[in-house]
XYZ file of N, CA and C in Angstrom:
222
model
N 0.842 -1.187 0.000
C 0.000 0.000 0.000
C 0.885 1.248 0.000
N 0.798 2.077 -0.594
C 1.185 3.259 -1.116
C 1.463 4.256 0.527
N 2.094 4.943 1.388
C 2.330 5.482 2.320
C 1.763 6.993 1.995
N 1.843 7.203 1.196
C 1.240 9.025 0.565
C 1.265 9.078 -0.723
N -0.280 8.630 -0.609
C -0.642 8.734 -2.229
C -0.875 10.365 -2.445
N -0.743 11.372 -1.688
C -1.002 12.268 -2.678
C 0.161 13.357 -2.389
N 1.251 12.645 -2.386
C 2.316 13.267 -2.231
C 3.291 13.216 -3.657
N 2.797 14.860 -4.595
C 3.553 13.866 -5.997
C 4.873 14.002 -6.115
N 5.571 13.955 -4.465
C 7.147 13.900 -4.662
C 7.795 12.354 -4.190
N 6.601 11.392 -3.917
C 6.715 10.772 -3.279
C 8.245 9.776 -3.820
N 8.792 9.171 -3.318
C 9.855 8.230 -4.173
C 10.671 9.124 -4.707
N 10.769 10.514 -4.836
C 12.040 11.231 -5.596
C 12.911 11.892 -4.548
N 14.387 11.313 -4.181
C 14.795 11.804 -3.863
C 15.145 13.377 -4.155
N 15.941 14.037 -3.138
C 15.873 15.546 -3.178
C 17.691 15.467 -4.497
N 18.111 14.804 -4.337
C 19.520 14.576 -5.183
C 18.853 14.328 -6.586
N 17.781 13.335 -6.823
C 17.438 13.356 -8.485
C 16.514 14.444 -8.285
N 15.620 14.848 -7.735
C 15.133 16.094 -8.007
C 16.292 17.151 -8.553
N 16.780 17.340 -7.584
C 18.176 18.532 -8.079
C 18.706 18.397 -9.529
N 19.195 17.171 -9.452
C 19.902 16.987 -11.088
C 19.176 17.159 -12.191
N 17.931 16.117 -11.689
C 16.916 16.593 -13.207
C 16.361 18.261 -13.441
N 17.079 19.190 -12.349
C 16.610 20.571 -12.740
C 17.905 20.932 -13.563
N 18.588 20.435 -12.875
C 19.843 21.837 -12.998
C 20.035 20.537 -14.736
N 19.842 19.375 -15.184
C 20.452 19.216 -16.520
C 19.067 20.025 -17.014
N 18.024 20.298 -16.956
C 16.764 20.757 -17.778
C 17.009 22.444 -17.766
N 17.209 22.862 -16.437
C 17.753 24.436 -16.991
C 19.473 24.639 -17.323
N 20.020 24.023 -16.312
C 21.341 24.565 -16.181
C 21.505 25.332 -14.411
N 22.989 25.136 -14.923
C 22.900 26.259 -12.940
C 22.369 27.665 -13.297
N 22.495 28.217 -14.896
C 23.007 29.589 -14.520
C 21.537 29.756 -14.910
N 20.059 29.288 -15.140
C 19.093 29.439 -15.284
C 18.416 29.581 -14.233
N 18.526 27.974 -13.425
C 18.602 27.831 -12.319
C 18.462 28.670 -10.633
N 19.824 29.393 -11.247
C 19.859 30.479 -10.399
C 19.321 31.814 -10.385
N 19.188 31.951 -11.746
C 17.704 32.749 -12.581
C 16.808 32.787 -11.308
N 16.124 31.674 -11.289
C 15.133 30.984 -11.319
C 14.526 31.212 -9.867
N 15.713 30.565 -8.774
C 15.842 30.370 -7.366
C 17.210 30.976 -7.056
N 17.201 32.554 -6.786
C 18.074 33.293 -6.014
C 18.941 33.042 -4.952
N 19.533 31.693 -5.414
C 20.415 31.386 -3.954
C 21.667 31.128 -3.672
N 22.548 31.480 -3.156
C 23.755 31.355 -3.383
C 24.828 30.361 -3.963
N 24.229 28.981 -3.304
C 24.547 27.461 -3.781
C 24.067 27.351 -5.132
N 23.726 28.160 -5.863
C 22.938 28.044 -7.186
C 23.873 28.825 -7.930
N 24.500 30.297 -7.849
C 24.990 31.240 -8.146
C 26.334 31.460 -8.387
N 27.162 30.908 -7.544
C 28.574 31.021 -6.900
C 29.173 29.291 -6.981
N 30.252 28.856 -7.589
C 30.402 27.881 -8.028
C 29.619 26.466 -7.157
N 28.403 26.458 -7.749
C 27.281 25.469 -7.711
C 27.659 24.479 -8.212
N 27.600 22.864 -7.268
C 27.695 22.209 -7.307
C 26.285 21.238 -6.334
N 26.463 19.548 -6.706
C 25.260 18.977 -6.452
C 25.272 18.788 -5.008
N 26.780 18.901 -4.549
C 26.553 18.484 -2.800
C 26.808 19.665 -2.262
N 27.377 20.915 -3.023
C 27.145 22.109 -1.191
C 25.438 22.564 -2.101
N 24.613 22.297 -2.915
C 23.339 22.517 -2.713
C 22.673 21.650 -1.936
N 23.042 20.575 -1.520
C 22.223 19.525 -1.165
C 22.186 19.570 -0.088
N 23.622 19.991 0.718
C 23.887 20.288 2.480
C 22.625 21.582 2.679
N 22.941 22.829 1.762
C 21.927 23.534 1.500
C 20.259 23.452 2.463
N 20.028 23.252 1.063
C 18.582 22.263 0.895
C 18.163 21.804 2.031
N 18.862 21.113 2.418
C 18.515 20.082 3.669
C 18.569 20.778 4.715
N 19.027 21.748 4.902
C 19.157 22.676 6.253
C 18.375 23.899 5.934
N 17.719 23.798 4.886
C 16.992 25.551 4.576
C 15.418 25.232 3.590
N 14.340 25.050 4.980
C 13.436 24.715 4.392
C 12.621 25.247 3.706
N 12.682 26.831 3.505
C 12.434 27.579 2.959
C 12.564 27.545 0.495
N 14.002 27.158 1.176
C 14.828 27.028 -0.331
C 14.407 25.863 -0.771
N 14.499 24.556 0.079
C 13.959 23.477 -0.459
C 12.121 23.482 -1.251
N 11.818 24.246 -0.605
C 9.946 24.453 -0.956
C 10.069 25.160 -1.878
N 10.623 25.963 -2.317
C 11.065 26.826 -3.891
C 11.621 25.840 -4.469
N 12.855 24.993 -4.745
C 12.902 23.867 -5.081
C 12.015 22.753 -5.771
N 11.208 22.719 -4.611
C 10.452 21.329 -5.038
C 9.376 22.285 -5.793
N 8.930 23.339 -5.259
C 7.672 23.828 -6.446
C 8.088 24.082 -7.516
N 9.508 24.377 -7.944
C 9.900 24.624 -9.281
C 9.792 23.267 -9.890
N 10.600 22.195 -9.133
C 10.193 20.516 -10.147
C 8.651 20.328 -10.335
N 7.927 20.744 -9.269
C 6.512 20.534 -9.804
C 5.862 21.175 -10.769
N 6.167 22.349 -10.943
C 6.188 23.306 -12.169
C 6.887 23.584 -13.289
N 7.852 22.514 -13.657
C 8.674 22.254 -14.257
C 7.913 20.995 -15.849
N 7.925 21.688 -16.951
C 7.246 20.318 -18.079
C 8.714 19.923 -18.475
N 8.941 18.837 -17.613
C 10.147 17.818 -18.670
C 9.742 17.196 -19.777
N 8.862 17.366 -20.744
C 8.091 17.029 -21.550
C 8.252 15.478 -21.487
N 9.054 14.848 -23.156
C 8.712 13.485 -22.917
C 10.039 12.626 -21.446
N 11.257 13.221 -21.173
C 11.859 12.648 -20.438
C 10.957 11.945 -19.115
């Protein structure tokens, strides 16, 4: 049985979330996008991820951008 069916992040980690943004925009879109320093200033997948995980604010901009995000057919 499904633990949160109406959770549509359910099963995606916050690491493939991240990657599948930053290869679909890029960092420097990215950072466009979500004003944040780990995004801006030589951005990489693990000091965003230490990030993220400590700034729940950034993470919820984050995840609403993947939810608002059309990866079309990928």
């Amino acid at each position: 049985m499904n633990e949160q069916p109406n959770n549509p992040l359910h099963g995606i980690t916050l690491e493939k979330l991240l990657i599948r943004l930053v290869d679909h925009y890029g960092w420097d879109e990215l950072g466009s996008l979500i004003d944040i320093r780990c995004f801006n200033w030589e951005p990489s997948i693990k000091s965003s991820l230490k990030f993220l995980r400590k700034t729940p604010w950034a993470r919820d901009e984050v995840e609403h951008l993947y939810l608002n995000t059309d990866f079309g057919a990928s």
